[in-house]
Amino acid sequence: MTRLWGGRFASGPSDAMAALSESVQFDWVLAPYDIAQSKAHARVLHNAGLLSQAELDTMIAGLTELNSRVESGDFLPTPADEDVHTALERGLIETIGTEVGGKLRAGRSRNDQVSTDLRMFLRNSARGIATHVGHLQNALLTQAKNHVDSAAPGFTHLQHAQPVSFGHELAKHIHAFARDIERLQDWDKRAAKSPMGSGALAGSSLKLDPVAVATELGFDGIVENSIDGVSDRDFVAEFLFSTALIGVHLSRLGEEICLWASREFGWATLDDAWSTGSSIMPQKKNPDVAELARGKSGRLIGHVTSVLTVLKGLPFAYNRDLQEDKESVIDAIHTLQLVLPAMTGCVGTLVFDTAKMAESAPQGFALATDIAEWLVQQGVPFNHAHEVAGACVKVAEAEGIELDELSDEQFSAIDPALTGDVRSVLTVAGSLASRSTVNGTAPDSVRLQLANVEGVLAAQESWANAKPHAV
Ligand code: ARG
């Protein structure tokens, strides 16, 4: 049995102690990163004169062989291995013997090792998440392009507010997810620092070269303070905030899909492959993908809360509490790997009832603002125009008609500035076309916005495709 400590102990740990301590059942995902890091560490040991050329060659060959055995599943951790680092040291010593294998641990500690491994794992995983987000954005983009000219009611307070292009409505989600990827890119600048060389907390006397290790491993630089190097988990908390916000964005999209697919809205039909039935009600077709996306945002938010709580008030430097960081990030990544492809499939196959949306677009006096803005263009101050448009709503509501059905006499009785010409803006198409600010809902503006965001998606896709750590 390999244990990375024990000289000063008369007995081994009790079973319950070992069970509590063990992390190998989840930290095994770090194995390829730990091996890559060991190779880089072996090279600096050699350059510091602590490993001969022959020993280095043996070590690198042994680590390469161990890596293949890990990849093929031929080498697996056992419950007796406390963690991934212990299991891999056992594997190396089994492969090349203790004479050379036992030299690898010099000058490093699991404290700097684990933080380095986790940064590498998360940096590559961030690209994987960005790729999945990109697929969802592309599904939204295709739908948005097809619905630029489809009018729909736009909401505030879940009440009809003003008509919008449905493409504009769909595209808002693309922008939220683009910010999520941008957030990961920004996070990556801070995560790209290697803590190697920190040792247990104070650095090393062995003339190691942390910059060489960092460069070989694909980092941009090193953490400058060894105590910070082993205690900092900001990169975990920030990563988890980013995944929680992706979860929140997925949940808001999910909520919209649930509403759109409801009988009351009747705007969207779910594809059979992306919905489920009921065990008792034969007619049911439920938006489970959207609901699970909404529900799973809860655990993503829980993970960031959990890690912040572990970090709060923790004394410096390393404490075993920090082992609690890993299950949260592993689950966050796994959760997004499940949800994002399903949401992509669900969104890509939604069929929208554009006639129903268009019919509903002007309802609820959604063109009242158009009356007010028409009056402003006639020189009426907005505060008065707002009152006048409100009075139009009052009359129309009392008569059970829509705004464009008010007669010329009714308009002029409400206010002399109001003439029948106002009907020119009381159409949905006119209302949409008039909102032509660069970020507005006019279909021509939306087409430009979609072309711009498509460029952003392409740039983010190339970032996602370039993994910083080769494993
Ligand atoms: N399994 C530990 C973790 O995940 C590795 C570091 C252990 N260090 C120590 N000094 N016990 O944090």
Short mmCIF file of C-alpha atoms and ligand atoms in Angstrom, two decimals:
data_model
loop_
_atom_site.label_atom_id
_atom_site.label_comp_id
_atom_site.label_asym_id
_atom_site.label_seq_id
_atom_site.Cartn_x
_atom_site.Cartn_y
_atom_site.Cartn_z
CA MET A 1 0.00 0.00 0.00
CA THR A 2 1.34 3.42 -0.98
CA ARG A 3 0.85 6.31 1.37
CA LEU A 4 2.60 9.63 0.80
CA TRP A 5 3.16 10.08 4.51
CA GLY A 6 3.56 7.80 7.53
CA GLY A 7 7.15 7.89 8.86
CA ARG A 8 6.16 9.47 12.14
CA PHE A 9 3.05 7.34 12.65
CA ALA A 10 3.02 4.11 14.63
CA SER A 11 -0.25 2.96 13.05
CA GLY A 12 -2.23 3.59 9.91
CA PRO A 13 -5.48 5.54 9.77
CA SER A 14 -8.67 3.99 11.09
CA ASP A 15 -11.17 2.86 8.48
CA ALA A 16 -13.54 5.72 9.15
CA MET A 17 -10.68 8.23 8.97
CA ALA A 18 -9.51 6.78 5.66
CA ALA A 19 -13.05 6.81 4.27
CA LEU A 20 -13.49 10.45 5.19
CA SER A 21 -10.12 11.40 3.80
CA GLU A 22 -10.34 9.62 0.48
CA SER A 23 -10.80 11.74 -2.65
CA VAL A 24 -9.59 9.39 -5.37
CA GLN A 25 -13.16 8.39 -6.28
CA PHE A 26 -13.67 11.89 -7.71
CA ASP A 27 -10.22 13.44 -8.20
CA TRP A 28 -9.21 10.71 -10.66
CA VAL A 29 -10.35 13.09 -13.45
CA LEU A 30 -7.13 14.99 -12.71
CA ALA A 31 -4.91 11.99 -13.53
CA PRO A 32 -3.77 13.02 -17.04
CA TYR A 33 -2.99 16.54 -15.81
CA ASP A 34 -1.04 15.20 -12.85
CA ILE A 35 1.05 13.02 -15.15
CA ALA A 36 1.78 15.94 -17.52
CA GLN A 37 2.77 17.99 -14.50
CA SER A 38 5.03 15.17 -13.24
CA LYS A 39 6.88 15.12 -16.56
CA ALA A 40 7.50 18.88 -16.38
CA HIS A 41 8.61 18.53 -12.76
CA ALA A 42 11.01 15.69 -13.64
CA ARG A 43 12.66 17.93 -16.24
CA VAL A 44 13.29 20.72 -13.74
CA LEU A 45 14.65 18.19 -11.24
CA HIS A 46 17.06 17.09 -13.96
CA ASN A 47 18.05 20.69 -14.77
CA ALA A 48 18.66 21.28 -11.05
CA GLY A 49 21.08 18.33 -11.05
CA LEU A 50 18.79 16.11 -8.97
CA LEU A 51 18.05 13.50 -11.66
CA SER A 52 20.66 12.13 -14.08
CA GLN A 53 19.85 12.01 -17.79
CA ALA A 54 19.29 8.25 -17.52
CA GLU A 55 17.00 8.70 -14.54
CA LEU A 56 15.05 11.40 -16.36
CA ASP A 57 14.66 9.13 -19.41
CA THR A 58 13.42 6.30 -17.19
CA MET A 59 11.04 8.64 -15.41
CA ILE A 60 9.56 10.11 -18.62
CA ALA A 61 9.18 6.66 -20.20
CA GLY A 62 7.51 5.37 -17.02
CA LEU A 63 5.11 8.32 -16.89
CA THR A 64 4.26 7.88 -20.59
CA GLU A 65 3.52 4.21 -20.02
CA LEU A 66 1.47 5.00 -16.94
CA ASN A 67 -0.50 7.58 -18.91
CA SER A 68 -1.40 5.02 -21.59
CA ARG A 69 -2.48 2.59 -18.88
CA VAL A 70 -4.63 5.29 -17.27
CA GLU A 71 -6.16 6.19 -20.64
CA SER A 72 -6.96 2.57 -21.49
CA GLY A 73 -8.37 1.90 -18.04
CA ASP A 74 -5.68 -0.72 -17.41
CA PHE A 75 -4.39 1.24 -14.41
CA LEU A 76 -7.05 2.22 -11.92
CA PRO A 77 -6.97 3.71 -8.44
CA THR A 78 -7.86 1.51 -5.51
CA PRO A 79 -9.73 2.64 -2.41
CA ALA A 80 -6.44 2.34 -0.53
CA ASP A 81 -5.01 5.19 -2.62
CA GLU A 82 -5.92 8.31 -0.70
CA ASP A 83 -6.03 10.53 -3.75
CA VAL A 84 -5.02 10.79 -7.42
CA HIS A 85 -1.47 11.83 -6.48
CA THR A 86 -1.03 8.77 -4.26
CA ALA A 87 -2.44 6.42 -6.88
CA LEU A 88 -0.15 7.77 -9.59
CA GLU A 89 2.96 7.59 -7.40
CA ARG A 90 2.08 3.96 -6.70
CA GLY A 91 1.64 3.39 -10.45
CA LEU A 92 4.97 5.01 -11.29
CA ILE A 93 6.84 3.02 -8.67
CA GLU A 94 5.17 -0.20 -9.88
CA THR A 95 6.33 0.70 -13.41
CA ILE A 96 9.92 1.89 -12.88
CA GLY A 97 10.77 0.88 -9.32
CA THR A 98 11.28 2.89 -6.18
CA GLU A 99 14.93 3.80 -6.86
CA VAL A 100 14.01 6.30 -9.59
CA GLY A 101 10.23 6.56 -9.03
CA GLY A 102 10.77 7.65 -5.44
CA LYS A 103 12.70 10.74 -6.56
CA LEU A 104 9.81 12.47 -8.31
CA ARG A 105 8.21 13.91 -5.20
CA ALA A 106 11.22 16.05 -4.28
CA GLY A 107 10.50 19.77 -4.21
CA ARG A 108 6.75 19.58 -4.65
CA SER A 109 3.79 18.96 -2.42
CA ARG A 110 0.29 17.78 -3.08
CA ASN A 111 -0.66 21.30 -2.08
CA ASP A 112 0.87 22.95 -5.15
CA GLN A 113 0.21 19.85 -7.26
CA VAL A 114 -3.52 19.75 -6.68
CA SER A 115 -4.04 23.43 -7.36
CA THR A 116 -2.03 23.14 -10.58
CA ASP A 117 -3.95 20.05 -11.73
CA LEU A 118 -7.27 21.69 -10.99
CA ARG A 119 -6.39 24.84 -12.91
CA MET A 120 -5.39 22.75 -15.93
CA PHE A 121 -8.54 20.63 -15.74
CA LEU A 122 -10.77 23.69 -15.42
CA ARG A 123 -9.06 25.65 -18.20
CA ASN A 124 -9.61 22.81 -20.65
CA SER A 125 -13.13 22.22 -19.32
CA ALA A 126 -14.02 25.90 -19.76
CA ARG A 127 -13.33 25.49 -23.50
CA GLY A 128 -15.51 22.37 -23.55
CA ILE A 129 -18.37 24.28 -21.92
CA ALA A 130 -17.88 27.18 -24.36
CA THR A 131 -18.15 24.72 -27.27
CA HIS A 132 -21.48 23.39 -25.97
CA VAL A 133 -22.74 26.94 -25.33
CA GLY A 134 -21.70 27.82 -28.90
CA HIS A 135 -23.86 25.00 -30.29
CA LEU A 136 -26.85 26.33 -28.38
CA GLN A 137 -26.15 29.86 -29.59
CA ASN A 138 -26.04 28.61 -33.17
CA ALA A 139 -29.41 26.87 -32.75
CA LEU A 140 -30.83 30.13 -31.38
CA LEU A 141 -29.21 32.09 -34.23
CA THR A 142 -30.77 29.88 -36.92
CA GLN A 143 -34.20 30.27 -35.33
CA ALA A 144 -33.68 34.01 -34.88
CA LYS A 145 -32.71 34.48 -38.54
CA ASN A 146 -35.87 32.67 -39.59
CA HIS A 147 -38.05 34.88 -37.40
CA VAL A 148 -36.70 38.39 -37.90
CA ASP A 149 -39.90 39.37 -39.68
CA SER A 150 -42.24 37.49 -37.32
CA ALA A 151 -44.03 39.91 -34.99
CA ALA A 152 -44.77 38.90 -31.44
CA PRO A 153 -45.91 40.65 -28.30
CA GLY A 154 -43.02 41.87 -26.19
CA PHE A 155 -43.56 41.76 -22.44
CA THR A 156 -42.75 43.65 -19.29
CA HIS A 157 -44.20 42.34 -16.03
CA LEU A 158 -45.45 39.44 -18.21
CA GLN A 159 -48.00 41.88 -19.65
CA HIS A 160 -48.14 42.90 -23.30
CA ALA A 161 -45.81 45.90 -23.63
CA GLN A 162 -44.80 46.62 -27.24
CA PRO A 163 -44.64 44.41 -30.32
CA VAL A 164 -41.20 43.00 -31.11
CA SER A 165 -39.53 40.99 -33.82
CA PHE A 166 -39.49 37.39 -32.55
CA GLY A 167 -35.95 37.07 -33.95
CA HIS A 168 -34.98 39.91 -31.62
CA GLU A 169 -36.62 38.07 -28.73
CA LEU A 170 -34.68 34.87 -29.46
CA ALA A 171 -31.40 36.69 -30.04
CA LYS A 172 -31.32 38.22 -26.56
CA HIS A 173 -30.37 34.74 -25.29
CA ILE A 174 -27.43 34.58 -27.71
CA HIS A 175 -26.06 37.77 -26.17
CA ALA A 176 -26.43 36.48 -22.61
CA PHE A 177 -24.53 33.31 -23.50
CA ALA A 178 -21.89 35.36 -25.35
CA ARG A 179 -21.25 37.24 -22.11
CA ASP A 180 -20.93 33.88 -20.34
CA ILE A 181 -18.17 32.83 -22.72
CA GLU A 182 -16.53 36.23 -22.43
CA ARG A 183 -16.62 35.77 -18.65
CA LEU A 184 -14.84 32.41 -18.98
CA GLN A 185 -12.25 34.02 -21.27
CA ASP A 186 -11.62 36.71 -18.69
CA TRP A 187 -11.49 34.13 -15.87
CA ASP A 188 -8.94 32.22 -17.89
CA LYS A 189 -6.42 35.08 -17.63
CA ARG A 190 -6.30 34.59 -13.86
CA ALA A 191 -6.51 30.80 -13.98
CA ALA A 192 -3.55 30.68 -16.39
CA LYS A 193 -0.97 31.07 -13.59
CA SER A 194 0.86 27.99 -12.35
CA PRO A 195 1.27 27.55 -8.57
CA MET A 196 4.10 25.01 -9.04
CA GLY A 197 7.20 25.88 -7.04
CA SER A 198 5.05 26.86 -4.05
CA GLY A 199 5.74 23.45 -2.48
CA ALA A 200 3.78 22.95 0.73
CA LEU A 201 3.54 26.73 1.20
CA ALA A 202 7.00 28.29 1.35
CA GLY A 203 8.71 27.39 -1.93
CA SER A 204 11.65 25.01 -2.28
CA SER A 205 15.36 24.93 -1.54
CA LEU A 206 16.03 22.64 -4.50
CA LYS A 207 16.78 25.29 -7.15
CA LEU A 208 13.70 24.39 -9.18
CA ASP A 209 12.44 26.46 -12.10
CA PRO A 210 8.70 27.15 -11.71
CA VAL A 211 8.61 29.25 -14.88
CA ALA A 212 9.89 26.32 -16.97
CA VAL A 213 7.21 24.06 -15.49
CA ALA A 214 4.53 26.69 -16.18
CA THR A 215 5.65 27.14 -19.78
CA GLU A 216 5.84 23.42 -20.50
CA LEU A 217 2.34 22.94 -19.11
CA GLY A 218 0.73 25.74 -21.15
CA PHE A 219 0.36 28.37 -18.43
CA ASP A 220 1.00 32.07 -19.11
CA GLY A 221 3.04 32.58 -15.94
CA ILE A 222 3.34 31.63 -12.28
CA VAL A 223 1.54 32.60 -9.10
CA GLU A 224 3.92 35.10 -7.51
CA ASN A 225 3.40 34.27 -3.83
CA SER A 226 3.85 30.64 -2.76
CA ILE A 227 1.41 30.96 0.17
CA ASP A 228 -1.21 32.39 -2.17
CA GLY A 229 -0.29 29.65 -4.65
CA VAL A 230 -1.46 26.83 -2.38
CA SER A 231 -4.37 28.59 -0.65
CA ASP A 232 -6.09 30.44 -3.48
CA ARG A 233 -9.28 28.92 -4.81
CA ASP A 234 -10.62 32.14 -6.33
CA PHE A 235 -10.31 30.41 -9.69
CA VAL A 236 -12.73 27.74 -8.44
CA ALA A 237 -15.24 30.22 -7.04
CA GLU A 238 -15.12 32.39 -10.17
CA PHE A 239 -15.47 29.35 -12.42
CA LEU A 240 -18.48 28.23 -10.41
CA PHE A 241 -20.05 31.69 -10.56
CA SER A 242 -19.66 31.57 -14.35
CA THR A 243 -21.28 28.13 -14.55
CA ALA A 244 -24.05 29.25 -12.16
CA LEU A 245 -24.81 32.21 -14.38
CA ILE A 246 -24.91 29.94 -17.44
CA GLY A 247 -27.40 27.91 -15.40
CA VAL A 248 -29.46 31.00 -14.68
CA HIS A 249 -29.48 31.92 -18.37
CA LEU A 250 -30.51 28.37 -19.28
CA SER A 251 -33.26 28.55 -16.71
CA ARG A 252 -34.66 31.80 -18.09
CA LEU A 253 -34.63 30.35 -21.59
CA GLY A 254 -36.23 27.19 -20.19
CA GLU A 255 -38.98 29.20 -18.56
CA GLU A 256 -39.76 30.93 -21.86
CA ILE A 257 -39.96 27.59 -23.67
CA CYS A 258 -42.37 26.29 -21.02
CA LEU A 259 -44.57 29.36 -21.49
CA TRP A 260 -44.40 29.28 -25.30
CA ALA A 261 -45.31 25.58 -25.35
CA SER A 262 -48.27 26.03 -23.00
CA ARG A 263 -51.77 25.83 -24.42
CA GLU A 264 -52.48 29.39 -23.27
CA PHE A 265 -49.59 30.79 -25.36
CA GLY A 266 -49.60 28.13 -28.05
CA TRP A 267 -46.61 29.71 -29.78
CA ALA A 268 -44.28 26.71 -29.92
CA THR A 269 -44.58 23.00 -30.60
CA LEU A 270 -41.95 20.75 -29.11
CA ASP A 271 -40.38 18.05 -31.21
CA ASP A 272 -41.18 14.50 -30.05
CA ALA A 273 -37.49 13.76 -29.55
CA TRP A 274 -37.14 16.64 -27.09
CA SER A 275 -40.25 16.20 -24.96
CA THR A 276 -41.83 13.52 -22.80
CA GLY A 277 -45.26 12.06 -22.08
CA SER A 278 -47.21 11.39 -18.93
CA SER A 279 -47.67 7.98 -17.32
CA ILE A 280 -51.37 8.65 -16.76
CA MET A 281 -52.50 11.38 -19.17
CA PRO A 282 -52.13 10.05 -22.71
CA GLN A 283 -52.47 13.44 -24.37
CA LYS A 284 -49.54 15.07 -22.55
CA LYS A 285 -46.40 16.37 -24.20
CA ASN A 286 -44.22 17.98 -21.58
CA PRO A 287 -41.27 20.40 -21.93
CA ASP A 288 -39.00 18.34 -19.66
CA VAL A 289 -35.76 19.55 -21.26
CA ALA A 290 -36.66 23.14 -20.46
CA GLU A 291 -37.84 22.21 -16.98
CA LEU A 292 -34.70 20.22 -16.19
CA ALA A 293 -32.58 23.12 -17.43
CA ARG A 294 -34.52 25.38 -15.10
CA GLY A 295 -34.24 22.92 -12.22
CA LYS A 296 -30.56 22.11 -12.63
CA SER A 297 -29.66 25.78 -12.31
CA GLY A 298 -30.41 25.21 -8.61
CA ARG A 299 -27.49 22.84 -8.13
CA LEU A 300 -25.18 25.11 -10.14
CA ILE A 301 -26.02 28.01 -7.82
CA GLY A 302 -25.57 25.65 -4.86
CA HIS A 303 -22.01 24.82 -5.93
CA VAL A 304 -20.79 28.42 -5.92
CA THR A 305 -22.44 28.95 -2.54
CA SER A 306 -20.82 25.80 -1.20
CA VAL A 307 -17.29 26.76 -2.25
CA LEU A 308 -17.58 30.34 -1.04
CA THR A 309 -18.74 28.99 2.31
CA VAL A 310 -15.74 26.63 2.51
CA LEU A 311 -13.36 29.51 1.74
CA LYS A 312 -14.88 32.04 4.10
CA GLY A 313 -12.65 32.56 7.15
CA LEU A 314 -10.32 29.68 6.19
CA PRO A 315 -6.86 30.21 7.72
CA PHE A 316 -3.85 30.30 5.40
CA ALA A 317 -2.26 28.34 3.79
CA TYR A 318 -3.48 24.85 2.79
CA ASN A 319 -6.21 23.22 4.88
CA ARG A 320 -7.89 19.96 4.06
CA ASP A 321 -11.19 21.82 3.72
CA LEU A 322 -9.92 22.76 0.26
CA GLN A 323 -10.46 19.20 -0.93
CA GLU A 324 -14.16 20.12 -0.94
CA ASP A 325 -13.63 22.25 -4.07
CA LYS A 326 -13.50 19.37 -6.52
CA GLU A 327 -16.88 17.67 -6.40
CA SER A 328 -18.59 21.02 -6.98
CA VAL A 329 -16.69 21.82 -10.16
CA ILE A 330 -16.86 18.25 -11.47
CA ASP A 331 -20.63 18.22 -10.99
CA ALA A 332 -21.03 21.72 -12.48
CA ILE A 333 -19.18 20.63 -15.62
CA HIS A 334 -21.08 17.36 -15.83
CA THR A 335 -24.41 19.14 -15.37
CA LEU A 336 -23.71 21.57 -18.20
CA GLN A 337 -22.50 18.73 -20.42
CA LEU A 338 -25.93 17.15 -19.93
CA VAL A 339 -28.12 20.23 -20.17
CA LEU A 340 -26.52 22.18 -23.01
CA PRO A 341 -26.77 19.54 -25.79
CA ALA A 342 -30.37 18.79 -24.80
CA MET A 343 -31.32 22.47 -24.85
CA THR A 344 -29.61 22.80 -28.24
CA GLY A 345 -31.73 19.97 -29.60
CA CYS A 346 -34.89 21.34 -28.02
CA VAL A 347 -34.38 24.90 -29.30
CA GLY A 348 -33.28 23.81 -32.77
CA THR A 349 -36.44 21.75 -33.32
CA LEU A 350 -39.05 24.15 -31.88
CA VAL A 351 -41.73 24.97 -34.43
CA PHE A 352 -43.27 28.39 -33.91
CA ASP A 353 -46.83 29.39 -34.76
CA THR A 354 -45.96 32.77 -36.24
CA ALA A 355 -49.57 33.56 -37.20
CA LYS A 356 -50.68 33.15 -33.60
CA MET A 357 -47.83 35.35 -32.33
CA ALA A 358 -48.56 38.01 -34.93
CA GLU A 359 -52.25 38.03 -34.10
CA SER A 360 -51.48 38.53 -30.45
CA ALA A 361 -48.78 41.20 -31.08
CA PRO A 362 -50.99 44.33 -31.07
CA GLN A 363 -53.41 43.06 -28.43
CA GLY A 364 -53.51 44.52 -24.95
CA PHE A 365 -53.16 48.04 -26.42
CA ALA A 366 -49.52 47.30 -27.18
CA LEU A 367 -49.43 50.20 -29.67
CA ALA A 368 -50.26 52.90 -27.10
CA THR A 369 -46.63 54.07 -26.97
CA ASP A 370 -46.78 54.50 -30.75
CA ILE A 371 -49.61 57.02 -30.32
CA ALA A 372 -47.55 58.94 -27.75
CA GLU A 373 -44.44 58.95 -29.95
CA TRP A 374 -46.53 60.03 -33.01
CA LEU A 375 -47.79 63.00 -30.96
CA VAL A 376 -44.21 63.86 -29.91
CA GLN A 377 -43.33 64.04 -33.59
CA GLN A 378 -46.20 66.56 -33.99
CA GLY A 379 -44.51 68.69 -31.32
CA VAL A 380 -46.59 67.61 -28.30
CA PRO A 381 -44.54 67.31 -25.07
CA PHE A 382 -44.16 63.66 -24.06
CA ASN A 383 -45.77 64.04 -20.63
CA HIS A 384 -48.97 65.30 -22.32
CA ALA A 385 -48.71 62.78 -25.16
CA HIS A 386 -48.50 60.00 -22.59
CA GLU A 387 -51.75 61.20 -20.97
CA VAL A 388 -53.49 61.44 -24.35
CA ALA A 389 -52.41 57.93 -25.39
CA GLY A 390 -53.60 56.67 -21.99
CA ALA A 391 -56.98 58.32 -22.60
CA CYS A 392 -57.18 56.48 -25.97
CA VAL A 393 -56.65 53.20 -24.13
CA LYS A 394 -59.38 54.11 -21.64
CA VAL A 395 -61.92 54.80 -24.40
CA ALA A 396 -60.95 51.73 -26.43
CA GLU A 397 -61.10 49.51 -23.35
CA ALA A 398 -64.55 50.85 -22.42
CA GLU A 399 -65.81 50.21 -25.97
CA GLY A 400 -64.14 46.80 -26.28
CA ILE A 401 -62.18 47.80 -29.39
CA GLU A 402 -58.50 48.08 -30.36
CA LEU A 403 -56.72 51.45 -30.68
CA ASP A 404 -56.81 51.55 -34.49
CA GLU A 405 -60.57 51.08 -34.36
CA LEU A 406 -61.14 54.45 -32.64
CA SER A 407 -62.94 56.88 -34.99
CA ASP A 408 -61.55 60.25 -36.14
CA GLU A 409 -64.17 61.91 -33.93
CA GLN A 410 -63.10 59.89 -30.90
CA PHE A 411 -59.45 60.78 -31.53
CA SER A 412 -60.11 64.52 -31.85
CA ALA A 413 -62.44 64.47 -28.82
CA ILE A 414 -59.59 63.02 -26.77
CA ASP A 415 -57.17 65.70 -27.98
CA PRO A 416 -57.28 68.13 -30.90
CA ALA A 417 -53.70 67.20 -31.87
CA LEU A 418 -54.84 63.64 -32.50
CA THR A 419 -56.10 62.99 -36.06
CA GLY A 420 -56.93 59.89 -38.04
CA ASP A 421 -53.37 60.06 -39.47
CA VAL A 422 -52.17 58.43 -36.25
CA ARG A 423 -53.46 55.14 -37.67
CA SER A 424 -50.35 55.06 -39.89
CA VAL A 425 -48.36 53.96 -36.83
CA LEU A 426 -51.09 51.76 -35.42
CA THR A 427 -50.03 48.70 -37.37
CA VAL A 428 -47.64 46.09 -36.01
CA ALA A 429 -45.38 46.33 -39.06
CA GLY A 430 -45.23 50.13 -38.75
CA SER A 431 -44.56 49.93 -35.04
CA LEU A 432 -41.72 47.42 -35.52
CA ALA A 433 -40.12 49.31 -38.41
CA SER A 434 -40.20 52.56 -36.43
CA ARG A 435 -38.07 51.13 -33.57
CA SER A 436 -34.95 51.41 -35.68
CA THR A 437 -32.34 52.33 -33.08
CA VAL A 438 -29.21 50.31 -33.62
CA ASN A 439 -30.22 47.92 -30.82
CA GLY A 440 -33.96 48.20 -31.50
CA THR A 441 -36.51 45.69 -32.73
CA ALA A 442 -36.97 47.01 -36.30
CA PRO A 443 -36.33 43.99 -38.54
CA ASP A 444 -33.56 45.83 -40.42
CA SER A 445 -31.83 46.62 -37.12
CA VAL A 446 -32.24 43.02 -35.97
CA ARG A 447 -30.64 41.72 -39.18
CA LEU A 448 -27.57 43.88 -38.51
CA GLN A 449 -27.45 42.77 -34.87
CA LEU A 450 -27.55 39.12 -35.91
CA ALA A 451 -24.72 39.64 -38.41
CA ASN A 452 -22.64 41.26 -35.65
CA VAL A 453 -23.27 38.58 -33.08
CA GLU A 454 -22.43 35.90 -35.63
CA GLY A 455 -18.94 37.42 -35.80
CA VAL A 456 -18.65 37.24 -32.01
CA LEU A 457 -19.68 33.58 -32.05
CA ALA A 458 -17.00 32.75 -34.63
CA ALA A 459 -14.28 34.38 -32.50
CA GLN A 460 -15.48 32.60 -29.37
CA GLU A 461 -15.55 29.29 -31.22
CA SER A 462 -11.87 29.56 -32.10
CA TRP A 463 -11.05 30.31 -28.46
CA ALA A 464 -13.03 27.24 -27.40
CA ASN A 465 -11.23 25.03 -29.92
CA ALA A 466 -7.74 25.85 -28.63
CA LYS A 467 -7.17 23.85 -25.44
CA PRO A 468 -4.22 25.30 -23.46
CA HIS A 469 -3.19 22.02 -21.83
CA ALA A 470 -2.30 19.04 -24.01
CA VAL A 471 -3.24 15.86 -22.15
N1 ARG B 1 -6.60 15.46 -1.92
C1 ARG B 1 -6.09 16.73 -1.49
C2 ARG B 1 -6.97 17.88 -2.01
O1 ARG B 1 -7.74 17.62 -2.87
C3 ARG B 1 -4.71 16.92 -2.01
C4 ARG B 1 -3.86 17.77 -1.18
C5 ARG B 1 -3.60 17.12 0.12
N2 ARG B 1 -2.60 17.80 0.85
C6 ARG B 1 -2.37 17.51 2.10
N3 ARG B 1 -1.44 18.16 2.67
N4 ARG B 1 -3.03 16.60 2.76
O2 ARG B 1 -6.95 18.98 -1.57
#
